[in-house]
Amino acid sequence: MPLRPHRPRRRALVVGAGIAGLLTARVLADTFAEVEVVEQDVLPTTPVQRPGVAQGHHVHGLTARGAEVMERLFPGLGAELATAGAPGGDFGQIVAFRFPDCWSPRIPTGIPLQTFSRPLLETHLRHRLTALDRIRIRIRDGVRVTGLTGSPTHVTGVRVRTRPAADLLARLTPVSSVRTYAHCANQRTHYHRLPHWPGGLLALGDAVCAFNPLYGQGMGIAAVAADLLHTMLARHTHPCEGDFTRAYQRRLARHTHRPWMMSTLQDRGWQPDPTSDRAARATGALLPVVQQAMADNPEVFRRFLAAMHMTRSSAVLLHPRAVLPVVATAIHPGRAKPDVPHLWWGHTPHTPTEPGTPTPQAPPPPRTP
């Protein structure tokens, strides 16, 4: 997507050079004369881990909707990542969902998935962004934002602090070869419910809605947020005014609601809360039935993935082809297939073994009492 003719004498500032920040900067470049991105980390020039990305060492994948938005903003991005070594395939044959009592089926779903490291994606996005216009689009790293400037009704800028070199070097030192997930809690901030929201300020990405990284929702929602901003900027002539920023936060809240519900409901299956309200307890009782129906019925699983990847409305889950199998599972739970712990043992299509490497043997199935 080529840059649009920009409007003069306007400058936009993006705080954070993560996925949400880079995509937002790309969208703002169509509207503002200058776009500057500030990032507290010192950004590497090659695809290596940086301190500010908690899950940077783990494999990443985009929801189908997120990949579509990124490809529209940066045409050819998927092919670039593939050339750099990012494999792809069908989601249902690459990814395994482990539900509390069963596995997801290993079937073709028609939903594409490309996997890569977070540093690889960020590096390509940074290069593509600055290559659009190195004079108008700048990324400043090693800069920490400490506060906002302006008034309660309109934000005009930020206060920053540059980190000492010794502090930066200390943060780049690896401490262990074991990489765990961090910041796994789902967290949603309801900025859209505030009675007053200042002009000149937009919140998106993890600042609005942070997901458990196991479900792969974060980058896709960041892309959806950038796409929403792109659409709204094309229709408004005064994007810095309070009416625009308030409208954006309200519309963004509607876009994050469904992914938020799907992510938090999955987590409830692992940690039931007996003190929760009646609606939550009812949902918790229904969730294992739905998960078992997905494990037994490929059509239910495909519809679930379509809603999760935001390629179709969540109403797809209310179709009789999804509802009837769930009802049948609830009525006849004994018909469910037994849990097979070694279903996903071994290598998946996108992680081939090296030549001469023996295929690991699956453990024996559990004995039936």
mmCIF file of C-alpha atoms in Angstrom:
data_model
loop_
_atom_site.group_PDB
_atom_site.id
_atom_site.type_symbol
_atom_site.label_atom_id
_atom_site.label_comp_id
_atom_site.label_asym_id
_atom_site.label_seq_id
_atom_site.Cartn_x
_atom_site.Cartn_y
_atom_site.Cartn_z
ATOM 1 C CA MET A 1 0.000 0.000 0.000
ATOM 2 C CA PRO A 2 1.705 3.269 -1.120
ATOM 3 C CA LEU A 3 1.752 6.308 1.144
ATOM 4 C CA ARG A 4 -1.082 8.764 0.659
ATOM 5 C CA PRO A 5 -0.353 12.475 0.162
ATOM 6 C CA HIS A 6 0.156 13.754 3.710
ATOM 7 C CA ARG A 7 -1.307 16.805 5.374
ATOM 8 C CA PRO A 8 1.381 19.421 6.192
ATOM 9 C CA ARG A 9 2.353 20.883 9.607
ATOM 10 C CA ARG A 10 1.211 17.909 11.626
ATOM 11 C CA ARG A 11 3.293 15.526 13.676
ATOM 12 C CA ALA A 12 2.283 12.219 15.287
ATOM 13 C CA LEU A 13 4.151 10.482 18.081
ATOM 14 C CA VAL A 14 3.882 6.737 18.762
ATOM 15 C CA VAL A 15 5.036 5.369 22.123
ATOM 16 C CA GLY A 16 6.480 1.876 21.714
ATOM 17 C CA ALA A 17 8.065 0.133 18.731
ATOM 18 C CA GLY A 18 6.302 -3.179 19.212
ATOM 19 C CA ILE A 19 3.894 -4.662 16.697
ATOM 20 C CA ALA A 20 1.043 -2.290 17.608
ATOM 21 C CA GLY A 21 3.344 0.740 17.523
ATOM 22 C CA LEU A 22 4.901 -0.088 14.150
ATOM 23 C CA LEU A 23 1.551 -0.785 12.489
ATOM 24 C CA THR A 24 0.061 2.384 13.982
ATOM 25 C CA ALA A 25 3.011 4.416 12.693
ATOM 26 C CA ARG A 26 2.426 2.984 9.223
ATOM 27 C CA VAL A 27 -1.223 4.071 9.322
ATOM 28 C CA LEU A 28 -0.436 7.548 10.694
ATOM 29 C CA ALA A 29 2.109 8.129 7.934
ATOM 30 C CA ASP A 30 -0.801 8.450 5.492
ATOM 31 C CA THR A 31 -2.228 11.392 7.435
ATOM 32 C CA PHE A 32 0.579 13.232 9.221
ATOM 33 C CA ALA A 33 3.535 15.107 7.816
ATOM 34 C CA GLU A 34 5.893 13.518 10.360
ATOM 35 C CA VAL A 35 5.654 10.329 12.398
ATOM 36 C CA GLU A 36 8.082 9.554 15.212
ATOM 37 C CA VAL A 37 8.224 6.310 17.182
ATOM 38 C CA VAL A 38 9.981 6.274 20.574
ATOM 39 C CA GLU A 39 11.039 3.013 22.205
ATOM 40 C CA GLN A 40 12.648 2.423 25.601
ATOM 41 C CA ASP A 41 14.742 -0.531 24.369
ATOM 42 C CA VAL A 42 17.825 -0.169 22.213
ATOM 43 C CA LEU A 43 16.599 -1.793 19.013
ATOM 44 C CA PRO A 44 18.870 -4.355 17.356
ATOM 45 C CA THR A 45 19.634 -4.160 13.652
ATOM 46 C CA THR A 46 19.280 -7.928 13.249
ATOM 47 C CA PRO A 47 16.526 -10.331 14.388
ATOM 48 C CA VAL A 48 17.618 -10.875 17.999
ATOM 49 C CA GLN A 49 15.697 -10.726 21.252
ATOM 50 C CA ARG A 50 15.260 -7.399 23.072
ATOM 51 C CA PRO A 51 14.401 -6.943 26.766
ATOM 52 C CA GLY A 52 10.979 -5.322 26.340
ATOM 53 C CA VAL A 53 9.347 -8.304 24.624
ATOM 54 C CA ALA A 54 8.434 -10.907 27.228
ATOM 55 C CA GLN A 55 7.696 -13.738 24.781
ATOM 56 C CA GLY A 56 10.366 -12.841 22.210
ATOM 57 C CA HIS A 57 12.115 -16.213 22.458
ATOM 58 C CA HIS A 58 8.969 -18.202 21.632
ATOM 59 C CA VAL A 59 7.448 -19.096 18.287
ATOM 60 C CA HIS A 60 4.819 -16.587 17.128
ATOM 61 C CA GLY A 61 1.928 -16.846 14.707
ATOM 62 C CA LEU A 62 -0.665 -14.411 13.397
ATOM 63 C CA THR A 63 -4.403 -14.832 13.290
ATOM 64 C CA ALA A 64 -5.644 -14.918 9.706
ATOM 65 C CA ARG A 65 -7.240 -11.474 10.030
ATOM 66 C CA GLY A 66 -4.048 -10.005 11.476
ATOM 67 C CA ALA A 67 -1.966 -11.430 8.632
ATOM 68 C CA GLU A 68 -4.402 -9.979 6.102
ATOM 69 C CA VAL A 69 -4.117 -6.497 7.622
ATOM 70 C CA MET A 70 -0.315 -6.604 7.754
ATOM 71 C CA GLU A 71 -0.117 -7.754 4.157
ATOM 72 C CA ARG A 72 -2.337 -4.849 3.107
ATOM 73 C CA LEU A 73 -0.203 -2.309 4.980
ATOM 74 C CA PHE A 74 3.085 -3.883 3.857
ATOM 75 C CA PRO A 75 2.512 -5.754 0.571
ATOM 76 C CA GLY A 76 4.747 -8.770 0.168
ATOM 77 C CA LEU A 77 5.520 -9.061 3.891
ATOM 78 C CA GLY A 78 4.470 -12.707 4.078
ATOM 79 C CA ALA A 79 6.722 -13.643 1.165
ATOM 80 C CA GLU A 80 9.625 -11.766 2.767
ATOM 81 C CA LEU A 81 9.176 -13.671 6.004
ATOM 82 C CA ALA A 82 8.962 -16.967 4.113
ATOM 83 C CA THR A 83 12.208 -16.170 2.297
ATOM 84 C CA ALA A 84 13.793 -15.424 5.676
ATOM 85 C CA GLY A 85 12.800 -18.899 6.898
ATOM 86 C CA ALA A 86 9.285 -18.457 8.336
ATOM 87 C CA PRO A 87 7.293 -21.628 7.492
ATOM 88 C CA GLY A 88 3.572 -21.769 6.859
ATOM 89 C CA GLY A 89 0.762 -24.259 6.581
ATOM 90 C CA ASP A 90 -2.772 -25.062 7.663
ATOM 91 C CA PHE A 91 -3.571 -23.974 11.224
ATOM 92 C CA GLY A 92 -5.270 -27.234 12.146
ATOM 93 C CA GLN A 93 -2.244 -29.281 11.089
ATOM 94 C CA ILE A 94 0.383 -27.031 12.705
ATOM 95 C CA VAL A 95 -1.168 -26.009 16.028
ATOM 96 C CA ALA A 96 -2.362 -28.271 18.822
ATOM 97 C CA PHE A 97 -4.863 -26.998 21.364
ATOM 98 C CA ARG A 98 -4.631 -28.796 24.668
ATOM 99 C CA PHE A 99 -7.988 -28.460 26.401
ATOM 100 C CA PRO A 100 -8.292 -29.554 30.050
ATOM 101 C CA ASP A 101 -9.721 -32.953 29.063
ATOM 102 C CA CYS A 102 -8.846 -33.470 25.389
ATOM 103 C CA TRP A 103 -6.846 -32.364 22.351
ATOM 104 C CA SER A 104 -8.037 -30.424 19.343
ATOM 105 C CA PRO A 105 -8.360 -32.544 16.195
ATOM 106 C CA ARG A 106 -5.483 -32.622 13.730
ATOM 107 C CA ILE A 107 -7.355 -31.745 10.550
ATOM 108 C CA PRO A 108 -7.208 -29.326 7.585
ATOM 109 C CA THR A 109 -9.171 -26.185 8.445
ATOM 110 C CA GLY A 110 -8.579 -23.887 5.474
ATOM 111 C CA ILE A 111 -7.110 -21.251 7.807
ATOM 112 C CA PRO A 112 -3.515 -20.360 6.874
ATOM 113 C CA LEU A 113 -0.843 -19.813 9.504
ATOM 114 C CA GLN A 114 2.707 -18.554 9.154
ATOM 115 C CA THR A 115 5.043 -19.007 12.116
ATOM 116 C CA PHE A 116 8.142 -16.957 12.900
ATOM 117 C CA SER A 117 10.111 -15.456 15.735
ATOM 118 C CA ARG A 118 8.989 -12.134 17.172
ATOM 119 C CA PRO A 119 12.408 -10.517 16.461
ATOM 120 C CA LEU A 120 12.175 -11.563 12.802
ATOM 121 C CA LEU A 121 8.747 -9.968 12.351
ATOM 122 C CA GLU A 122 9.689 -6.764 14.181
ATOM 123 C CA THR A 123 12.908 -6.389 12.194
ATOM 124 C CA HIS A 124 11.092 -6.670 8.870
ATOM 125 C CA LEU A 125 8.350 -4.275 9.986
ATOM 126 C CA ARG A 126 10.914 -1.677 11.123
ATOM 127 C CA HIS A 127 12.821 -1.908 7.860
ATOM 128 C CA ARG A 128 9.682 -1.685 5.766
ATOM 129 C CA LEU A 129 8.346 1.247 7.792
ATOM 130 C CA THR A 130 11.461 3.417 7.609
ATOM 131 C CA ALA A 131 11.990 2.515 3.962
ATOM 132 C CA LEU A 132 8.700 4.254 3.098
ATOM 133 C CA ASP A 133 10.157 7.684 3.880
ATOM 134 C CA ARG A 134 13.255 7.996 6.052
ATOM 135 C CA ILE A 135 12.780 11.764 6.435
ATOM 136 C CA ARG A 136 9.153 11.754 7.575
ATOM 137 C CA ILE A 137 9.193 8.488 9.560
ATOM 138 C CA ARG A 138 11.744 8.095 12.354
ATOM 139 C CA ILE A 139 12.305 5.573 15.146
ATOM 140 C CA ARG A 140 14.159 6.749 18.262
ATOM 141 C CA ASP A 141 15.277 3.974 20.587
ATOM 142 C CA GLY A 142 16.686 4.048 24.116
ATOM 143 C CA VAL A 143 14.084 6.646 25.119
ATOM 144 C CA ARG A 144 11.698 6.099 28.035
ATOM 145 C CA VAL A 145 8.439 8.070 28.186
ATOM 146 C CA THR A 146 7.854 9.338 31.733
ATOM 147 C CA GLY A 147 4.650 11.343 31.292
ATOM 148 C CA LEU A 148 2.319 13.351 29.077
ATOM 149 C CA THR A 149 2.249 17.075 28.408
ATOM 150 C CA GLY A 150 -0.722 19.312 27.669
ATOM 151 C CA SER A 151 -3.989 19.649 29.541
ATOM 152 C CA PRO A 152 -6.674 17.256 30.857
ATOM 153 C CA THR A 153 -8.641 17.834 27.656
ATOM 154 C CA HIS A 154 -5.846 17.694 25.082
ATOM 155 C CA VAL A 155 -2.463 15.929 25.019
ATOM 156 C CA THR A 156 0.274 17.778 23.136
ATOM 157 C CA GLY A 157 3.351 15.632 23.717
ATOM 158 C CA VAL A 158 5.368 13.472 26.112
ATOM 159 C CA ARG A 159 8.160 13.839 28.633
ATOM 160 C CA VAL A 160 11.098 11.506 27.997
ATOM 161 C CA ARG A 161 14.268 10.282 29.651
ATOM 162 C CA THR A 162 17.227 8.776 27.820
ATOM 163 C CA ARG A 163 18.710 5.743 29.554
ATOM 164 C CA PRO A 164 22.368 5.576 30.634
ATOM 165 C CA ALA A 165 24.490 3.305 28.460
ATOM 166 C CA ALA A 166 25.425 1.084 31.424
ATOM 167 C CA ASP A 167 21.739 0.451 32.160
ATOM 168 C CA LEU A 168 21.103 -0.508 28.544
ATOM 169 C CA LEU A 169 24.060 -2.894 28.407
ATOM 170 C CA ALA A 170 22.962 -4.595 31.627
ATOM 171 C CA ARG A 171 19.490 -5.209 30.204
ATOM 172 C CA LEU A 172 20.948 -6.875 27.114
ATOM 173 C CA THR A 173 22.873 -9.510 29.069
ATOM 174 C CA PRO A 174 21.267 -12.978 28.826
ATOM 175 C CA VAL A 175 20.688 -14.708 32.156
ATOM 176 C CA SER A 176 19.498 -18.176 31.157
ATOM 177 C CA SER A 177 18.911 -20.543 28.256
ATOM 178 C CA VAL A 178 15.513 -21.531 29.708
ATOM 179 C CA ARG A 179 12.752 -19.327 28.321
ATOM 180 C CA THR A 180 9.438 -19.170 30.136
ATOM 181 C CA TYR A 181 6.260 -17.304 29.349
ATOM 182 C CA ALA A 182 5.871 -14.043 31.244
ATOM 183 C CA HIS A 183 3.043 -11.530 31.682
ATOM 184 C CA CYS A 184 0.490 -14.247 30.905
ATOM 185 C CA ALA A 185 -2.476 -12.629 32.628
ATOM 186 C CA ASN A 186 -5.338 -11.327 30.507
ATOM 187 C CA GLN A 187 -5.791 -7.625 31.201
ATOM 188 C CA ARG A 188 -8.290 -5.221 29.663
ATOM 189 C CA THR A 189 -8.480 -1.511 30.475
ATOM 190 C CA HIS A 190 -11.861 0.116 29.834
ATOM 191 C CA TYR A 191 -10.726 3.493 28.547
ATOM 192 C CA HIS A 192 -13.931 3.677 26.494
ATOM 193 C CA ARG A 193 -15.955 3.950 29.705
ATOM 194 C CA LEU A 194 -14.213 7.104 30.936
ATOM 195 C CA PRO A 195 -16.598 10.083 30.904
ATOM 196 C CA HIS A 196 -13.839 12.289 29.472
ATOM 197 C CA TRP A 197 -11.014 11.323 27.111
ATOM 198 C CA PRO A 198 -8.474 13.907 25.898
ATOM 199 C CA GLY A 199 -7.923 14.880 22.312
ATOM 200 C CA GLY A 200 -4.549 14.128 20.802
ATOM 201 C CA LEU A 201 -4.215 10.758 22.595
ATOM 202 C CA LEU A 202 -5.048 7.238 21.451
ATOM 203 C CA ALA A 203 -4.471 4.012 23.397
ATOM 204 C CA LEU A 204 -4.197 0.656 21.645
ATOM 205 C CA GLY A 205 -2.237 -2.597 21.706
ATOM 206 C CA ASP A 206 -1.411 -4.078 25.109
ATOM 207 C CA ALA A 207 -2.185 -0.698 26.691
ATOM 208 C CA VAL A 208 -5.856 -1.490 26.053
ATOM 209 C CA CYS A 209 -6.074 -5.273 25.918
ATOM 210 C CA ALA A 210 -3.299 -7.729 26.800
ATOM 211 C CA PHE A 211 -3.924 -11.431 26.204
ATOM 212 C CA ASN A 212 -2.525 -14.682 27.490
ATOM 213 C CA PRO A 213 0.177 -15.278 24.838
ATOM 214 C CA LEU A 214 -0.733 -18.953 24.501
ATOM 215 C CA TYR A 215 -3.747 -18.070 22.345
ATOM 216 C CA GLY A 216 -1.836 -15.920 19.834
ATOM 217 C CA GLN A 217 -4.354 -13.054 19.896
ATOM 218 C CA GLY A 218 -2.122 -10.078 20.700
ATOM 219 C CA MET A 219 -0.505 -9.335 17.327
ATOM 220 C CA GLY A 220 -3.740 -9.970 15.448
ATOM 221 C CA ILE A 221 -5.652 -7.507 17.632
ATOM 222 C CA ALA A 222 -2.828 -4.968 17.213
ATOM 223 C CA ALA A 223 -3.300 -5.264 13.454
ATOM 224 C CA VAL A 224 -7.079 -4.906 13.782
ATOM 225 C CA ALA A 225 -6.586 -1.766 15.909
ATOM 226 C CA ALA A 226 -4.298 -0.277 13.265
ATOM 227 C CA ASP A 227 -6.783 -1.184 10.533
ATOM 228 C CA LEU A 228 -9.593 0.509 12.464
ATOM 229 C CA LEU A 229 -7.474 3.649 12.833
ATOM 230 C CA HIS A 230 -6.720 3.568 9.109
ATOM 231 C CA THR A 231 -10.435 3.435 8.307
ATOM 232 C CA MET A 232 -11.385 6.212 10.709
ATOM 233 C CA LEU A 233 -8.570 8.547 9.604
ATOM 234 C CA ALA A 234 -9.798 8.277 6.035
ATOM 235 C CA ARG A 235 -13.216 9.603 7.126
ATOM 236 C CA HIS A 236 -12.253 12.349 9.591
ATOM 237 C CA THR A 237 -10.591 15.683 8.908
ATOM 238 C CA HIS A 238 -9.717 16.493 12.547
ATOM 239 C CA PRO A 239 -8.110 13.368 14.054
ATOM 240 C CA CYS A 240 -6.535 15.238 16.984
ATOM 241 C CA GLU A 241 -9.813 16.437 18.462
ATOM 242 C CA GLY A 242 -11.531 14.793 21.400
ATOM 243 C CA ASP A 243 -14.535 13.619 19.412
ATOM 244 C CA PHE A 244 -12.282 11.504 17.187
ATOM 245 C CA THR A 245 -10.174 10.004 19.979
ATOM 246 C CA ARG A 246 -13.241 9.133 22.098
ATOM 247 C CA ALA A 247 -14.954 7.527 19.126
ATOM 248 C CA TYR A 248 -11.846 5.476 18.384
ATOM 249 C CA GLN A 249 -11.596 4.108 21.949
ATOM 250 C CA ARG A 250 -15.276 3.105 21.893
ATOM 251 C CA ARG A 251 -15.025 1.352 18.544
ATOM 252 C CA LEU A 252 -11.793 -0.364 19.544
ATOM 253 C CA ALA A 253 -13.528 -1.732 22.646
ATOM 254 C CA ARG A 254 -16.116 -3.406 20.410
ATOM 255 C CA HIS A 255 -13.357 -4.981 18.317
ATOM 256 C CA THR A 256 -11.539 -6.402 21.358
ATOM 257 C CA HIS A 257 -14.630 -7.750 23.135
ATOM 258 C CA ARG A 258 -14.974 -11.034 21.240
ATOM 259 C CA PRO A 259 -11.268 -12.013 21.337
ATOM 260 C CA TRP A 260 -11.231 -11.075 25.018
ATOM 261 C CA MET A 261 -14.162 -13.359 25.771
ATOM 262 C CA MET A 262 -12.666 -16.269 23.833
ATOM 263 C CA SER A 263 -9.305 -15.951 25.564
ATOM 264 C CA THR A 264 -10.633 -15.579 29.107
ATOM 265 C CA LEU A 265 -13.162 -18.388 28.686
ATOM 266 C CA GLN A 266 -10.364 -20.756 27.677
ATOM 267 C CA ASP A 267 -8.417 -19.875 30.808
ATOM 268 C CA ARG A 268 -11.435 -20.516 33.028
ATOM 269 C CA GLY A 269 -11.372 -24.134 31.898
ATOM 270 C CA TRP A 270 -8.010 -24.572 33.627
ATOM 271 C CA GLN A 271 -8.776 -22.591 36.790
ATOM 272 C CA PRO A 272 -12.458 -22.907 37.781
ATOM 273 C CA ASP A 273 -13.486 -20.367 40.387
ATOM 274 C CA PRO A 274 -16.193 -21.639 42.777
ATOM 275 C CA THR A 275 -16.722 -18.084 44.061
ATOM 276 C CA SER A 276 -17.662 -16.679 40.636
ATOM 277 C CA ASP A 277 -21.177 -15.528 39.785
ATOM 278 C CA ARG A 278 -23.921 -17.743 38.374
ATOM 279 C CA ALA A 279 -23.278 -16.799 34.733
ATOM 280 C CA ALA A 280 -19.568 -17.574 35.047
ATOM 281 C CA ARG A 281 -20.290 -20.933 36.699
ATOM 282 C CA ALA A 282 -22.759 -21.821 33.926
ATOM 283 C CA THR A 283 -20.163 -20.915 31.310
ATOM 284 C CA GLY A 284 -17.558 -22.974 33.147
ATOM 285 C CA ALA A 285 -19.870 -25.991 33.114
ATOM 286 C CA LEU A 286 -20.578 -25.618 29.388
ATOM 287 C CA LEU A 287 -16.982 -25.049 28.323
ATOM 288 C CA PRO A 288 -15.760 -28.677 28.680
ATOM 289 C CA VAL A 289 -18.744 -29.836 26.635
ATOM 290 C CA VAL A 290 -17.914 -27.397 23.829
ATOM 291 C CA GLN A 291 -14.233 -28.389 23.910
ATOM 292 C CA GLN A 292 -15.104 -32.079 23.692
ATOM 293 C CA ALA A 293 -17.459 -31.355 20.794
ATOM 294 C CA MET A 294 -14.583 -29.584 19.002
ATOM 295 C CA ALA A 295 -12.320 -32.557 19.609
ATOM 296 C CA ASP A 296 -14.950 -34.976 18.227
ATOM 297 C CA ASN A 297 -16.425 -32.903 15.397
ATOM 298 C CA PRO A 298 -14.132 -31.179 12.841
ATOM 299 C CA GLU A 299 -16.915 -28.826 11.716
ATOM 300 C CA VAL A 300 -17.318 -27.415 15.220
ATOM 301 C CA PHE A 301 -13.556 -26.930 15.486
ATOM 302 C CA ARG A 302 -13.363 -25.167 12.099
ATOM 303 C CA ARG A 303 -16.109 -22.756 13.109
ATOM 304 C CA PHE A 304 -14.380 -22.055 16.399
ATOM 305 C CA LEU A 305 -11.151 -21.232 14.545
ATOM 306 C CA ALA A 306 -12.981 -18.975 12.087
ATOM 307 C CA ALA A 307 -14.308 -16.936 15.012
ATOM 308 C CA MET A 308 -10.958 -16.971 16.787
ATOM 309 C CA HIS A 309 -9.091 -15.775 13.680
ATOM 310 C CA MET A 310 -11.787 -13.151 13.057
ATOM 311 C CA THR A 311 -12.338 -14.314 9.487
ATOM 312 C CA ARG A 312 -16.051 -14.768 10.257
ATOM 313 C CA SER A 313 -18.507 -13.366 12.776
ATOM 314 C CA SER A 314 -18.894 -15.124 16.117
ATOM 315 C CA ALA A 315 -22.427 -15.919 14.938
ATOM 316 C CA VAL A 316 -20.814 -18.806 13.044
ATOM 317 C CA LEU A 317 -20.814 -20.642 16.385
ATOM 318 C CA LEU A 318 -24.610 -20.399 16.590
ATOM 319 C CA HIS A 319 -25.180 -22.309 13.359
ATOM 320 C CA PRO A 320 -26.980 -25.653 13.790
ATOM 321 C CA ARG A 321 -23.840 -27.427 12.543
ATOM 322 C CA ALA A 322 -22.070 -26.125 15.636
ATOM 323 C CA VAL A 323 -24.915 -26.141 18.146
ATOM 324 C CA LEU A 324 -26.300 -29.637 17.497
ATOM 325 C CA PRO A 325 -22.994 -31.478 18.089
ATOM 326 C CA VAL A 326 -22.556 -29.557 21.342
ATOM 327 C CA VAL A 327 -26.045 -30.547 22.448
ATOM 328 C CA ALA A 328 -25.373 -34.180 21.466
ATOM 329 C CA THR A 329 -22.144 -34.177 23.498
ATOM 330 C CA ALA A 330 -23.978 -32.737 26.501
ATOM 331 C CA ILE A 331 -26.734 -35.390 26.273
ATOM 332 C CA HIS A 332 -24.361 -38.315 25.662
ATOM 333 C CA PRO A 333 -21.043 -37.426 27.271
ATOM 334 C CA GLY A 334 -20.063 -41.090 27.406
ATOM 335 C CA ARG A 335 -19.796 -41.178 23.618
ATOM 336 C CA ALA A 336 -16.821 -38.829 23.646
ATOM 337 C CA LYS A 337 -13.549 -40.242 22.350
ATOM 338 C CA PRO A 338 -10.997 -41.054 25.066
ATOM 339 C CA ASP A 339 -8.226 -38.555 25.678
ATOM 340 C CA VAL A 340 -5.058 -39.638 23.867
ATOM 341 C CA PRO A 341 -2.047 -38.005 25.543
ATOM 342 C CA HIS A 342 0.364 -38.881 22.727
ATOM 343 C CA LEU A 343 -1.842 -37.567 19.907
ATOM 344 C CA TRP A 344 0.575 -34.712 19.185
ATOM 345 C CA TRP A 345 3.767 -36.509 20.124
ATOM 346 C CA GLY A 346 6.565 -36.027 17.627
ATOM 347 C CA HIS A 347 7.071 -33.463 14.869
ATOM 348 C CA THR A 348 4.493 -31.310 13.153
ATOM 349 C CA PRO A 349 4.640 -30.498 9.412
ATOM 350 C CA HIS A 350 6.395 -27.157 9.924
ATOM 351 C CA THR A 351 9.173 -28.561 12.134
ATOM 352 C CA PRO A 352 10.820 -31.264 10.001
ATOM 353 C CA THR A 353 13.512 -33.461 11.495
ATOM 354 C CA GLU A 354 17.089 -33.226 10.335
ATOM 355 C CA PRO A 355 18.169 -35.950 7.872
ATOM 356 C CA GLY A 356 19.064 -39.096 9.773
ATOM 357 C CA THR A 357 17.286 -38.011 12.964
ATOM 358 C CA PRO A 358 15.072 -40.825 14.300
ATOM 359 C CA THR A 359 11.435 -39.987 14.856
ATOM 360 C CA PRO A 360 10.656 -39.987 18.588
ATOM 361 C CA GLN A 361 8.496 -42.841 19.736
ATOM 362 C CA ALA A 362 5.130 -42.109 21.295
ATOM 363 C CA PRO A 363 4.595 -43.248 24.858
ATOM 364 C CA PRO A 364 2.290 -46.224 25.334
ATOM 365 C CA PRO A 365 -1.423 -45.415 25.687
ATOM 366 C CA PRO A 366 -2.795 -45.368 29.218
ATOM 367 C CA ARG A 367 -4.163 -48.629 30.535
ATOM 368 C CA THR A 368 -7.900 -48.934 30.773
ATOM 369 C CA PRO A 369 -8.887 -49.741 34.369
#
